[in-house]
Short mmCIF file of C-alpha atoms and ligand atoms in Angstrom, two decimals:
data_model
loop_
_atom_site.label_atom_id
_atom_site.label_comp_id
_atom_site.label_asym_id
_atom_site.label_seq_id
_atom_site.Cartn_x
_atom_site.Cartn_y
_atom_site.Cartn_z
CA MET A 174 0.00 0.00 0.00
CA ILE A 175 1.55 3.29 -1.09
CA LYS A 176 1.15 5.95 1.55
CA LEU A 177 1.86 9.59 0.90
CA GLU A 178 2.03 12.18 3.63
CA ALA A 179 -0.18 15.26 3.14
CA ALA A 180 1.72 18.21 1.67
CA TYR A 181 1.35 21.86 2.77
CA LYS A 182 0.33 20.73 6.25
CA GLY A 183 -0.72 23.57 8.53
CA LEU A 184 -1.53 25.89 5.64
CA ARG A 185 -4.98 27.11 4.65
CA GLU A 186 -7.28 25.04 2.54
CA TYR A 187 -10.10 26.52 0.48
CA LYS A 188 -13.31 24.94 1.66
CA ASP A 189 -15.35 24.64 -1.48
CA LEU A 190 -15.63 21.28 -3.05
CA THR A 191 -17.40 22.18 -6.27
CA GLY A 192 -13.98 21.83 -7.90
CA ARG A 193 -15.00 24.48 -10.43
CA PRO A 194 -12.52 27.13 -11.51
CA GLN A 195 -12.84 30.07 -9.16
CA GLN A 196 -11.03 32.64 -7.04
CA THR A 197 -9.94 31.15 -3.70
CA PRO A 198 -9.20 34.20 -1.53
CA GLY A 199 -7.15 33.66 1.60
CA ALA A 200 -6.28 30.08 0.71
CA HIS A 201 -2.93 28.40 0.10
CA PHE A 202 -4.40 25.35 -1.61
CA SER A 203 -7.58 23.48 -2.54
CA ARG A 204 -8.40 19.79 -2.35
CA VAL A 205 -8.74 18.19 -5.78
CA THR A 206 -9.58 14.85 -7.35
CA PRO A 207 -7.38 13.60 -10.17
CA GLU A 208 -9.25 12.00 -13.05
CA LYS A 209 -8.80 8.33 -13.74
CA SER A 210 -7.13 7.69 -17.12
CA PRO A 211 -9.50 5.64 -19.30
CA ALA A 212 -6.75 3.48 -20.83
CA PRO A 213 -3.39 4.22 -19.21
CA LYS A 214 -0.21 3.12 -20.93
CA GLU A 215 3.27 3.48 -19.47
CA LEU A 216 5.56 5.33 -21.82
CA CYS A 217 8.50 6.33 -19.62
CA TRP A 218 9.66 5.40 -16.16
CA SER A 219 12.78 6.87 -14.59
CA ASN A 220 14.55 3.93 -13.00
CA ASP A 221 17.20 6.26 -11.59
CA LEU A 222 14.71 8.44 -9.79
CA ALA A 223 12.59 5.51 -8.63
CA LYS A 224 15.70 3.94 -7.15
CA ALA A 225 16.72 7.18 -5.45
CA MET A 226 13.23 7.39 -3.94
CA GLY A 227 13.44 3.81 -2.68
CA ILE A 228 10.68 2.50 -4.97
CA ASN A 229 11.16 -1.21 -5.59
CA GLU A 230 10.66 -2.79 -8.97
CA THR A 231 7.92 -4.92 -7.37
CA ASP A 232 5.95 -1.78 -6.45
CA LYS A 233 6.24 -0.20 -9.88
CA GLN A 234 2.84 -1.40 -11.15
CA SER A 235 1.09 -0.01 -8.05
CA TRP A 236 2.83 3.31 -8.56
CA LEU A 237 1.80 3.38 -12.20
CA ARG A 238 -1.83 2.84 -11.17
CA LEU A 239 -1.56 5.64 -8.66
CA LEU A 240 0.12 7.94 -11.16
CA SER A 241 -2.56 7.43 -13.80
CA GLY A 242 -5.35 8.67 -11.55
CA ASN A 243 -6.29 5.79 -9.25
CA GLN A 244 -5.40 7.61 -6.06
CA GLU A 245 -8.49 6.46 -4.17
CA GLU A 246 -6.89 3.00 -3.88
CA TYR A 247 -3.98 4.51 -1.99
CA HIS A 248 -3.37 6.85 0.87
CA THR A 249 -3.08 10.31 -0.69
CA THR A 250 -4.30 13.89 -0.14
CA PRO A 251 -4.35 15.53 -3.58
CA VAL A 252 -4.19 19.33 -3.63
CA ALA A 253 -3.72 22.14 -6.12
CA THR A 254 -1.98 25.25 -4.85
CA ARG A 255 -2.85 28.88 -5.34
CA TYR A 256 -0.39 31.32 -6.84
CA GLY A 257 -0.38 34.44 -8.97
CA GLY A 258 2.20 35.86 -11.26
CA HIS A 259 3.53 38.44 -13.66
CA GLN A 260 3.06 37.09 -17.16
CA PHE A 261 5.24 38.80 -19.77
CA GLY A 262 5.78 41.68 -17.37
CA HIS A 263 2.15 42.26 -16.40
CA TRP A 264 0.43 41.25 -13.18
CA ALA A 265 -2.07 38.51 -14.07
CA GLY A 266 -3.79 37.95 -10.72
CA GLN A 267 -4.64 34.46 -9.51
CA LEU A 268 -3.27 31.60 -11.64
CA GLY A 269 -2.49 28.52 -9.54
CA ASP A 270 -2.00 24.86 -10.35
CA GLY A 271 -4.37 24.72 -13.31
CA ARG A 272 -3.45 21.18 -14.22
CA ALA A 273 -0.93 20.15 -11.60
CA MET A 274 -2.00 18.19 -8.56
CA THR A 275 0.24 17.29 -5.66
CA LEU A 276 -0.73 13.85 -4.37
CA GLY A 277 1.37 14.21 -1.24
CA LEU A 278 4.90 13.72 0.02
CA TYR A 279 6.98 10.60 -0.37
CA GLU A 280 10.38 10.50 1.30
CA GLY A 281 10.05 14.26 1.76
CA LEU A 282 9.45 14.82 -1.96
CA GLU A 283 6.33 16.29 -3.53
CA ILE A 284 4.71 13.89 -5.97
CA GLN A 285 2.81 15.86 -8.56
CA LEU A 286 0.67 14.85 -11.51
CA LYS A 287 0.55 17.22 -14.46
CA GLY A 288 -2.43 16.75 -16.75
CA ALA A 289 -4.88 14.85 -14.51
CA GLY A 290 -7.80 17.22 -14.97
CA LEU A 291 -9.57 20.28 -13.64
CA THR A 292 -8.69 22.17 -10.49
CA PRO A 293 -10.14 25.39 -9.06
CA TYR A 294 -7.22 27.09 -10.86
CA SER A 295 -7.87 25.75 -14.36
CA ARG A 296 -9.57 29.02 -15.37
CA GLY A 297 -10.89 28.54 -18.92
CA ALA A 298 -8.75 25.50 -19.71
CA ASP A 299 -9.22 21.74 -19.33
CA GLY A 300 -6.53 20.72 -16.86
CA LYS A 301 -5.18 18.18 -19.32
CA ALA A 302 -1.81 17.84 -21.02
CA VAL A 303 -0.92 16.45 -24.43
CA LEU A 304 1.70 13.79 -25.10
CA ARG A 305 3.89 16.17 -27.12
CA SER A 306 4.45 18.63 -24.27
CA SER A 307 4.47 15.96 -21.54
CA LEU A 308 7.21 14.00 -23.28
CA ARG A 309 9.17 17.21 -23.72
CA GLU A 310 8.85 17.87 -19.99
CA TYR A 311 9.82 14.33 -19.03
CA ILE A 312 12.89 14.22 -21.27
CA CYS A 313 14.14 17.67 -20.42
CA SER A 314 13.74 17.27 -16.64
CA GLU A 315 15.77 14.09 -16.60
CA ALA A 316 18.32 15.46 -19.09
CA MET A 317 18.78 18.58 -16.95
CA PHE A 318 19.28 16.50 -13.85
CA ASN A 319 21.97 14.43 -15.52
CA LEU A 320 23.58 17.57 -16.89
CA GLY A 321 23.91 18.70 -13.28
CA VAL A 322 21.55 21.66 -13.61
CA PRO A 323 19.11 22.22 -10.71
CA THR A 324 15.68 21.01 -11.79
CA THR A 325 12.42 19.39 -10.82
CA ARG A 326 12.42 15.77 -11.92
CA ALA A 327 10.09 13.41 -13.75
CA LEU A 328 9.28 9.93 -12.45
CA CYS A 329 7.02 8.71 -15.18
CA LEU A 330 4.95 9.46 -18.22
CA VAL A 331 1.70 7.71 -19.01
CA GLU A 332 -0.54 8.09 -22.01
CA THR A 333 -4.05 8.46 -20.65
CA GLY A 334 -5.83 6.89 -23.62
CA GLU A 335 -7.89 10.07 -23.94
CA GLN A 336 -7.87 12.58 -26.77
CA VAL A 337 -7.32 16.25 -25.92
CA LEU A 338 -8.26 19.17 -28.17
CA ARG A 339 -5.50 21.72 -28.82
CA ASP A 340 -4.94 24.66 -31.13
CA MET A 341 -1.17 24.28 -31.33
CA PHE A 342 -0.41 27.68 -32.87
CA TYR A 343 -3.55 29.56 -31.85
CA ASP A 344 -4.48 29.89 -35.51
CA GLY A 345 -7.92 28.31 -35.49
CA ASN A 346 -6.62 24.87 -36.50
CA ALA A 347 -7.54 22.91 -33.38
CA ALA A 348 -7.02 19.15 -33.52
CA TYR A 349 -7.28 16.17 -31.19
CA GLU A 350 -4.02 14.93 -29.74
CA LYS A 351 -3.04 12.12 -27.39
CA GLY A 352 -3.42 13.03 -23.71
CA ALA A 353 -0.78 12.22 -21.12
CA ILE A 354 0.15 12.65 -17.47
CA CYS A 355 3.69 13.44 -16.43
CA THR A 356 4.57 12.78 -12.78
CA ARG A 357 6.92 15.42 -11.47
CA VAL A 358 8.98 15.17 -8.31
CA ALA A 359 10.72 17.90 -6.32
CA PRO A 360 11.33 18.85 -2.70
CA SER A 361 8.87 21.66 -3.42
CA PHE A 362 7.09 23.27 -6.35
CA LEU A 363 6.78 26.63 -4.57
CA ARG A 364 7.15 29.56 -6.96
CA PHE A 365 7.65 33.31 -6.59
CA GLY A 366 3.99 33.72 -7.48
CA HIS A 367 2.87 31.82 -4.38
CA TYR A 368 4.02 34.78 -2.25
CA GLN A 369 2.95 37.45 -4.71
CA ILE A 370 -0.71 36.46 -4.71
CA HIS A 371 -1.03 37.09 -0.96
CA ALA A 372 0.84 40.39 -1.05
CA ALA A 373 -1.26 41.57 -4.00
CA ASN A 374 -4.45 40.79 -2.09
CA HIS A 375 -3.21 42.20 1.24
CA GLU A 376 -3.41 38.77 2.85
CA LEU A 377 -0.53 39.44 5.20
CA GLU A 378 -1.42 36.80 7.75
CA GLU A 379 -1.60 34.15 5.02
CA LEU A 380 1.66 35.39 3.54
CA THR A 381 3.38 35.19 6.92
CA GLU A 382 2.12 31.64 7.37
CA LEU A 383 3.44 30.64 3.95
CA VAL A 384 6.80 32.30 4.56
CA ASN A 385 7.14 30.53 7.91
CA PHE A 386 6.18 27.24 6.30
CA THR A 387 8.82 27.78 3.60
CA ILE A 388 11.54 28.66 6.08
CA ASP A 389 10.70 25.75 8.43
CA ASN A 390 10.72 23.22 5.63
CA TYR A 391 13.31 24.46 3.14
CA PHE A 392 15.43 27.18 4.74
CA PRO A 393 15.57 26.07 8.38
CA GLY A 394 16.81 28.58 10.91
CA MET A 395 16.90 31.47 8.44
CA SER A 396 15.34 34.91 8.70
CA ILE A 397 13.26 36.19 5.76
CA GLU A 398 16.26 38.23 4.69
CA GLU A 399 18.54 35.21 4.77
CA MET A 400 16.01 33.13 2.88
CA PHE A 401 15.68 35.82 0.20
CA LYS A 402 19.46 35.99 -0.07
CA GLU A 403 19.58 32.24 -0.63
CA VAL A 404 16.83 32.40 -3.27
CA THR A 405 18.72 35.23 -4.99
CA ARG A 406 21.98 33.27 -4.94
CA ARG A 407 20.38 30.07 -6.22
CA THR A 408 18.53 31.90 -8.99
CA ALA A 409 21.79 33.55 -10.09
CA PHE A 410 23.46 30.14 -10.15
CA LEU A 411 20.59 28.68 -12.16
CA MET A 412 20.93 31.42 -14.79
CA SER A 413 24.64 30.76 -15.08
CA GLU A 414 23.92 27.04 -15.49
CA TRP A 415 21.33 27.67 -18.22
CA MET A 416 23.96 29.73 -20.04
CA ARG A 417 26.53 26.98 -19.64
CA VAL A 418 24.38 24.41 -21.45
CA GLY A 419 22.51 26.78 -23.80
CA PHE A 420 19.00 26.44 -22.38
CA VAL A 421 16.16 28.87 -23.08
CA HIS A 422 13.21 28.42 -20.72
CA GLY A 423 10.79 30.29 -22.93
CA VAL A 424 8.27 31.50 -20.31
CA MET A 425 10.06 33.05 -17.35
CA ASN A 426 6.92 34.46 -15.80
CA THR A 427 7.16 34.91 -12.03
CA ASP A 428 4.89 31.89 -11.58
CA ASN A 429 7.52 29.79 -13.37
CA LEU A 430 10.42 30.66 -11.06
CA SER A 431 11.13 28.17 -8.32
CA MET A 432 11.69 29.26 -4.74
CA LEU A 433 14.36 26.54 -4.52
CA GLY A 434 16.23 27.73 -7.61
CA LEU A 435 15.16 24.76 -9.72
CA THR A 436 14.32 24.75 -13.41
CA ILE A 437 10.54 24.37 -13.31
CA ASP A 438 7.64 24.15 -15.79
CA TYR A 439 9.05 22.94 -19.06
CA GLY A 440 6.83 24.47 -21.73
CA PRO A 441 7.99 26.08 -24.98
CA TYR A 442 11.65 25.77 -23.98
CA GLY A 443 14.53 25.18 -26.35
CA TRP A 444 18.26 24.52 -26.63
CA LEU A 445 20.62 26.68 -28.59
CA ASP A 446 22.10 24.92 -31.57
CA ARG A 447 23.53 27.96 -33.36
CA PHE A 448 24.73 30.44 -30.75
CA ASP A 449 22.23 33.26 -31.07
CA PRO A 450 21.77 35.29 -27.90
CA ASN A 451 18.47 36.68 -29.22
CA TRP A 452 16.86 33.34 -29.83
CA THR A 453 13.66 32.18 -28.19
CA PRO A 454 11.59 29.24 -29.37
CA ASN A 455 8.36 30.66 -27.92
CA THR A 456 6.12 31.96 -30.73
CA THR A 457 3.97 33.79 -28.16
CA ASP A 458 7.04 35.95 -27.44
CA PHE A 459 8.34 36.50 -30.99
CA ARG A 460 7.63 40.22 -31.12
CA GLU A 461 9.12 41.36 -27.84
CA ARG A 462 11.53 38.44 -27.29
CA ARG A 463 11.34 39.18 -23.58
CA TYR A 464 12.53 35.68 -22.68
CA ARG A 465 15.30 35.32 -25.29
CA PHE A 466 18.45 33.48 -24.28
CA ILE A 467 20.52 36.49 -23.30
CA ASN A 468 17.70 38.28 -21.51
CA GLN A 469 17.12 35.48 -19.01
CA VAL A 470 19.59 36.89 -16.51
CA SER A 471 17.98 40.33 -16.33
CA ILE A 472 14.51 38.76 -16.28
CA ALA A 473 15.53 36.62 -13.30
CA TYR A 474 16.69 39.84 -11.61
CA TRP A 475 13.38 41.53 -12.44
CA ASN A 476 11.44 38.54 -11.14
CA LEU A 477 13.44 38.56 -7.91
CA ALA A 478 12.52 42.23 -7.55
CA GLN A 479 8.84 41.22 -7.74
CA LEU A 480 9.39 38.53 -5.11
CA LYS A 481 11.15 41.10 -2.96
CA GLU A 482 8.15 43.44 -3.20
CA ALA A 483 5.93 40.63 -1.92
CA LEU A 484 8.22 39.53 0.92
CA GLN A 485 8.83 43.14 1.92
CA THR A 486 5.21 43.44 3.03
CA VAL A 487 5.92 41.05 5.92
CA CYS A 488 9.59 41.79 6.56
CA LEU A 489 10.77 44.74 8.65
CA GLU A 490 14.34 44.83 7.30
CA SER A 491 14.86 46.26 3.84
CA LEU A 492 15.60 43.54 1.27
CA ASP A 493 17.02 46.02 -1.26
CA GLU A 494 20.65 45.32 -0.49
CA VAL A 495 20.18 41.59 -0.88
CA LEU A 496 18.51 42.08 -4.25
CA ASP A 497 21.33 44.39 -5.35
CA GLN A 498 23.77 41.51 -4.91
CA PHE A 499 22.22 39.56 -7.77
CA PRO A 500 24.50 40.87 -10.57
CA GLU A 501 27.57 40.15 -8.48
CA TYR A 502 26.41 36.62 -7.69
CA PHE A 503 25.64 35.99 -11.32
CA HIS A 504 28.91 37.30 -12.71
CA SER A 505 30.94 35.36 -10.25
CA PHE A 506 29.10 32.10 -11.07
CA TYR A 507 29.23 32.83 -14.78
CA GLN A 508 32.92 33.70 -14.90
CA GLU A 509 33.72 30.53 -13.02
CA SER A 510 31.54 28.51 -15.35
CA VAL A 511 33.09 29.93 -18.54
CA ALA A 512 36.55 29.37 -17.08
CA LYS A 513 35.66 25.70 -16.56
CA LYS A 514 34.30 25.40 -20.07
CA LEU A 515 37.65 26.69 -21.34
CA GLY A 516 39.85 24.73 -18.96
CA LEU A 517 41.12 27.94 -17.35
CA LYS A 518 41.49 28.85 -13.70
CA THR A 519 40.01 32.30 -14.16
CA CYS A 520 38.56 34.27 -16.99
CA THR A 521 38.26 38.02 -17.48
CA ARG A 522 35.11 39.79 -18.72
CA GLU A 523 37.03 40.92 -21.84
CA PHE A 524 38.02 37.37 -22.70
CA ILE A 525 34.40 36.22 -22.30
CA ASP A 526 33.12 39.12 -24.45
CA GLU A 527 35.57 38.38 -27.25
CA LEU A 528 34.55 34.72 -27.29
CA PHE A 529 30.89 35.72 -27.22
CA ASP A 530 31.31 37.89 -30.36
CA LEU A 531 33.19 35.16 -32.16
CA LYS A 532 30.55 32.52 -31.39
CA TYR A 533 27.73 34.85 -32.38
CA GLU A 534 29.19 36.32 -35.55
CA LEU A 535 30.48 33.03 -36.95
CA GLN A 536 27.43 31.09 -35.72
CA ALA A 537 29.11 28.54 -33.51
CA ASP A 538 27.23 25.49 -32.37
CA MET A 539 26.90 25.97 -28.63
CA THR A 540 27.86 22.36 -27.84
CA LEU A 541 30.21 21.36 -30.65
CA PHE A 542 32.39 24.45 -30.31
CA TYR A 543 33.55 23.45 -26.84
CA ARG A 544 33.93 19.78 -27.67
CA THR A 545 36.11 20.84 -30.62
CA LEU A 546 38.25 22.93 -28.28
CA MET A 547 38.70 19.78 -26.23
CA SER A 548 39.87 17.93 -29.32
CA VAL A 549 42.40 20.72 -29.89
CA MET A 550 43.67 20.10 -26.36
CA GLU A 551 44.11 16.45 -27.20
CA GLY A 552 46.29 17.49 -30.12
CA LYS A 553 43.78 16.25 -32.70
CA GLU A 554 43.30 17.71 -36.19
CA VAL A 555 39.98 19.54 -36.09
CA SER A 556 37.60 20.90 -38.68
CA TRP A 557 36.12 24.12 -37.36
CA GLN A 558 33.51 24.06 -40.09
CA ASP A 559 31.92 21.08 -38.32
CA ALA A 560 31.26 23.30 -35.29
CA PHE A 561 30.00 26.45 -37.09
CA TYR A 562 26.85 27.08 -39.12
CA LYS A 563 28.31 29.96 -41.17
CA ASP A 564 30.33 28.94 -44.23
CA LEU A 565 33.72 29.86 -42.88
CA SER A 566 35.93 32.02 -45.10
CA ASP A 567 39.72 32.11 -44.78
CA VAL A 568 39.33 35.28 -42.76
CA ASP A 569 36.89 33.52 -40.40
CA ASN A 570 39.22 30.55 -39.98
CA ALA A 571 42.11 32.90 -39.26
CA ARG A 572 39.98 34.68 -36.66
CA ILE A 573 39.20 31.40 -34.92
CA ASN A 574 42.83 30.33 -34.98
CA THR A 575 43.95 33.67 -33.54
CA TRP A 576 41.48 33.24 -30.71
CA VAL A 577 42.57 29.64 -30.11
CA THR A 578 46.21 30.74 -29.90
CA LYS A 579 45.22 33.37 -27.37
CA TRP A 580 43.32 30.77 -25.38
CA GLN A 581 46.28 28.39 -25.40
CA ARG A 582 48.58 31.21 -24.28
CA GLU A 583 46.17 31.92 -21.44
CA GLN A 584 46.29 28.27 -20.36
CA LYS A 585 50.09 28.44 -20.29
CA LEU A 586 50.09 31.74 -18.39
CA GLN A 587 47.74 30.28 -15.80
CA ARG A 588 49.92 27.17 -15.61
CA VAL A 589 47.01 24.80 -16.01
CA ASP A 590 47.80 21.13 -16.02
CA PRO A 591 46.43 19.91 -19.39
CA MET A 592 45.20 16.63 -17.93
CA ILE A 593 43.32 18.33 -15.10
CA ALA A 594 42.00 21.05 -17.41
CA PHE A 595 40.70 18.46 -19.83
CA GLY A 596 38.85 16.71 -16.99
CA VAL A 597 37.30 20.00 -15.85
CA MET A 598 36.24 20.81 -19.43
CA ASN A 599 34.73 17.38 -19.78
CA GLU A 600 32.47 18.06 -16.82
CA ALA A 601 31.43 21.50 -18.05
CA ASN A 602 30.84 20.74 -21.73
CA PRO A 603 28.20 18.13 -22.47
CA VAL A 604 28.47 15.84 -25.47
CA PHE A 605 24.72 15.57 -25.57
CA ILE A 606 21.90 18.02 -25.05
CA PRO A 607 18.33 17.08 -26.02
CA ARG A 608 18.25 19.40 -29.01
CA ASN A 609 14.75 20.40 -30.08
CA TYR A 610 14.85 18.51 -33.36
CA ILE A 611 15.90 15.27 -31.64
CA VAL A 612 12.87 15.29 -29.36
CA GLN A 613 10.67 16.19 -32.33
CA MET A 614 12.02 13.18 -34.27
CA VAL A 615 11.16 10.96 -31.31
CA LEU A 616 7.63 12.37 -31.30
CA ASP A 617 7.32 11.70 -35.05
CA ASP A 618 8.43 8.09 -34.50
CA LEU A 619 5.98 7.62 -31.62
CA GLU A 620 3.25 8.84 -33.92
CA LYS A 621 4.17 5.92 -36.20
CA GLY A 622 4.13 3.55 -33.24
CA ASP A 623 7.92 3.19 -33.09
CA GLU A 624 9.52 3.60 -29.64
CA THR A 625 13.11 2.78 -30.67
CA SER A 626 14.32 6.37 -30.89
CA LEU A 627 12.69 7.20 -27.53
CA ARG A 628 14.56 4.35 -25.84
CA ASN A 629 17.82 5.53 -27.42
CA LEU A 630 17.13 9.09 -26.31
CA GLU A 631 16.58 7.91 -22.73
CA LYS A 632 20.00 6.28 -22.85
CA ALA A 633 21.61 9.41 -24.31
CA ILE A 634 20.24 11.73 -21.60
CA ALA A 635 21.43 9.31 -18.91
CA ASN A 636 25.11 10.13 -19.54
CA PRO A 637 25.30 13.47 -21.33
CA TYR A 638 29.03 13.95 -20.75
CA GLU A 639 30.00 10.58 -22.13
CA LEU A 640 30.85 9.82 -25.73
CA ASN A 641 29.10 6.48 -26.31
CA GLU A 642 26.99 4.70 -28.89
CA PHE A 643 23.87 6.68 -27.86
CA THR A 644 25.39 10.16 -27.74
CA ARG A 645 27.89 9.92 -30.60
CA PRO A 646 25.30 9.98 -33.44
CA PHE A 647 24.14 13.39 -32.18
CA LEU A 648 27.54 15.02 -31.96
CA VAL A 649 26.80 16.87 -35.19
CA LYS A 650 25.22 20.18 -36.12
CA ALA A 651 21.44 20.44 -36.16
CA PRO A 652 20.15 19.77 -39.69
CA ASP A 653 18.96 22.69 -41.86
CA TRP A 654 15.35 21.53 -41.86
CA SER A 655 15.18 21.86 -38.10
CA THR A 656 15.52 25.63 -38.17
CA SER A 657 12.11 26.09 -39.75
CA ARG A 658 10.15 23.07 -38.61
CA PRO A 659 7.48 23.73 -35.91
CA GLY A 660 8.32 21.87 -32.72
CA CYS A 661 12.04 22.33 -33.42
CA SER A 662 12.62 26.05 -33.58
CA THR A 663 9.13 27.27 -32.84
CA LEU A 664 6.84 26.25 -30.01
CA SER A 665 3.82 27.80 -28.39
CA CYS A 666 2.41 27.80 -24.88
CA SER A 667 -0.39 25.53 -26.12
CA SER A 668 0.09 22.39 -24.14
P1 AMP B 879 2.29 27.98 -17.97
O1 AMP B 879 2.45 29.03 -18.99
O2 AMP B 879 2.27 26.57 -18.55
O3 AMP B 879 3.25 28.08 -16.85
O4 AMP B 879 0.83 28.13 -17.37
C1 AMP B 879 0.33 29.32 -16.84
C2 AMP B 879 -0.93 29.04 -16.10
O5 AMP B 879 -1.89 28.40 -16.95
C3 AMP B 879 -0.77 28.10 -14.90
O6 AMP B 879 -1.63 28.55 -13.90
C4 AMP B 879 -1.19 26.77 -15.46
O7 AMP B 879 -1.64 25.89 -14.46
C5 AMP B 879 -2.31 27.17 -16.40
N1 AMP B 879 -2.53 26.18 -17.47
C6 AMP B 879 -1.74 25.93 -18.53
N2 AMP B 879 -2.26 24.96 -19.30
C7 AMP B 879 -3.42 24.56 -18.71
C8 AMP B 879 -4.43 23.59 -19.00
N3 AMP B 879 -4.36 22.81 -20.06
N4 AMP B 879 -5.46 23.49 -18.14
C9 AMP B 879 -5.54 24.26 -17.05
N5 AMP B 879 -4.65 25.19 -16.72
C10 AMP B 879 -3.60 25.35 -17.53
MG1 MG B 880 3.68 27.45 -15.18
#
């Protein structure tokens, strides 16, 4: 018998059991009932995570039943939480878990279903999720974890056997798609927006309760100021990590920023193939490009400022100074990270800027460029053209070689041990990232009933820093067709 402990214990529950979408003033969460999947089918199961959670192979089938909406057979207390948020820079009021339901805690971790039906926070939507976006969330969560980037995780993915209606590009062409439920796992799914909603509605008692709950459970012994400092530091680190691997979240609204500094809510995200700081895959954001790759750092800062405004309403000390430390935190993490990527001990801002221009202007592949540098370190003959999308002229090649010479001189000046440096670079520069087109190809194959490429992808994300039979085939530039194909370079919030 699987037993989950109730989550959000001691916080305020909204006492209305109609389950209909509504405002839930003063509440932290509402009780919900996940919908039973009509014909559940296991598609993915994270053995790694299950093992880490102490779930035995013999219990797997029971878990799968639970995670496809049969919670009444088990001991659970499903809830949806209330939060608000700034969407694309504008306050949007109450949002909340519109299709996420926390079943409870297991080994101190929140077990959450995404796509199991309506909650009081579903607003005009259906509370369901389609296979396409659920698979993208599952793959990316587990890939991120193995890349060493802070993230929520995914335990399993089930097809529900139900069809869900979606207008993928909001252009009037709605179509039925396969429904799915992704089970997410994290110590907590608390977001900046959870605090904002109370401050915005002058619910100071409720905000204080939530802040105390957060500190007791996740930042023990800290004051509000210390907690905010830790959130600021972790968020700065997360931004530096996203830049290290070339990740674009796509929808950095304040409701999509984790209080624990985790990557959360994988929607229209993407990975940089060609290094383009202005790139975003999110079609909803094409005009403003608010959440483009390079803007993520300042958006995180802006979002922290919104969190600060909320916390300030229940904190006597000014939080301004803590917030002001964000740029310093970020630059220190980022400089350290770039230094590791280059096998250097330290790295100046000028050196980083020069490299940035080179990668941008010659259209370097974010991943292959660094792996090629590693080959240079090994004394191998390299073809730079294999790591750049621009057709390199002699002048371009000379520019790259000049930079490489400078880099090598820097390594000598800093007296780096080539063996050690290579090891450090190997841990900072993945061989494999789940490029958008790769996941799209897996989805195409699934559509044809073929799971082979999905199984291979699962093996590739398991060891992203290792050159092996599963990662090697993808150590090439993204194909031309992928730059224009929907699902590869363009995605919408429709999920
Ligand atoms: P997102 O942009 O995915 O972070 O979602 C923003 C808000 O919309 C959150 O409150 C979500 O819970 C809600 N939402 C997104 N998709 C759905 C859906 N299919 N059904 C209900 N709520 C949804
Ligand atoms: Mg969200």
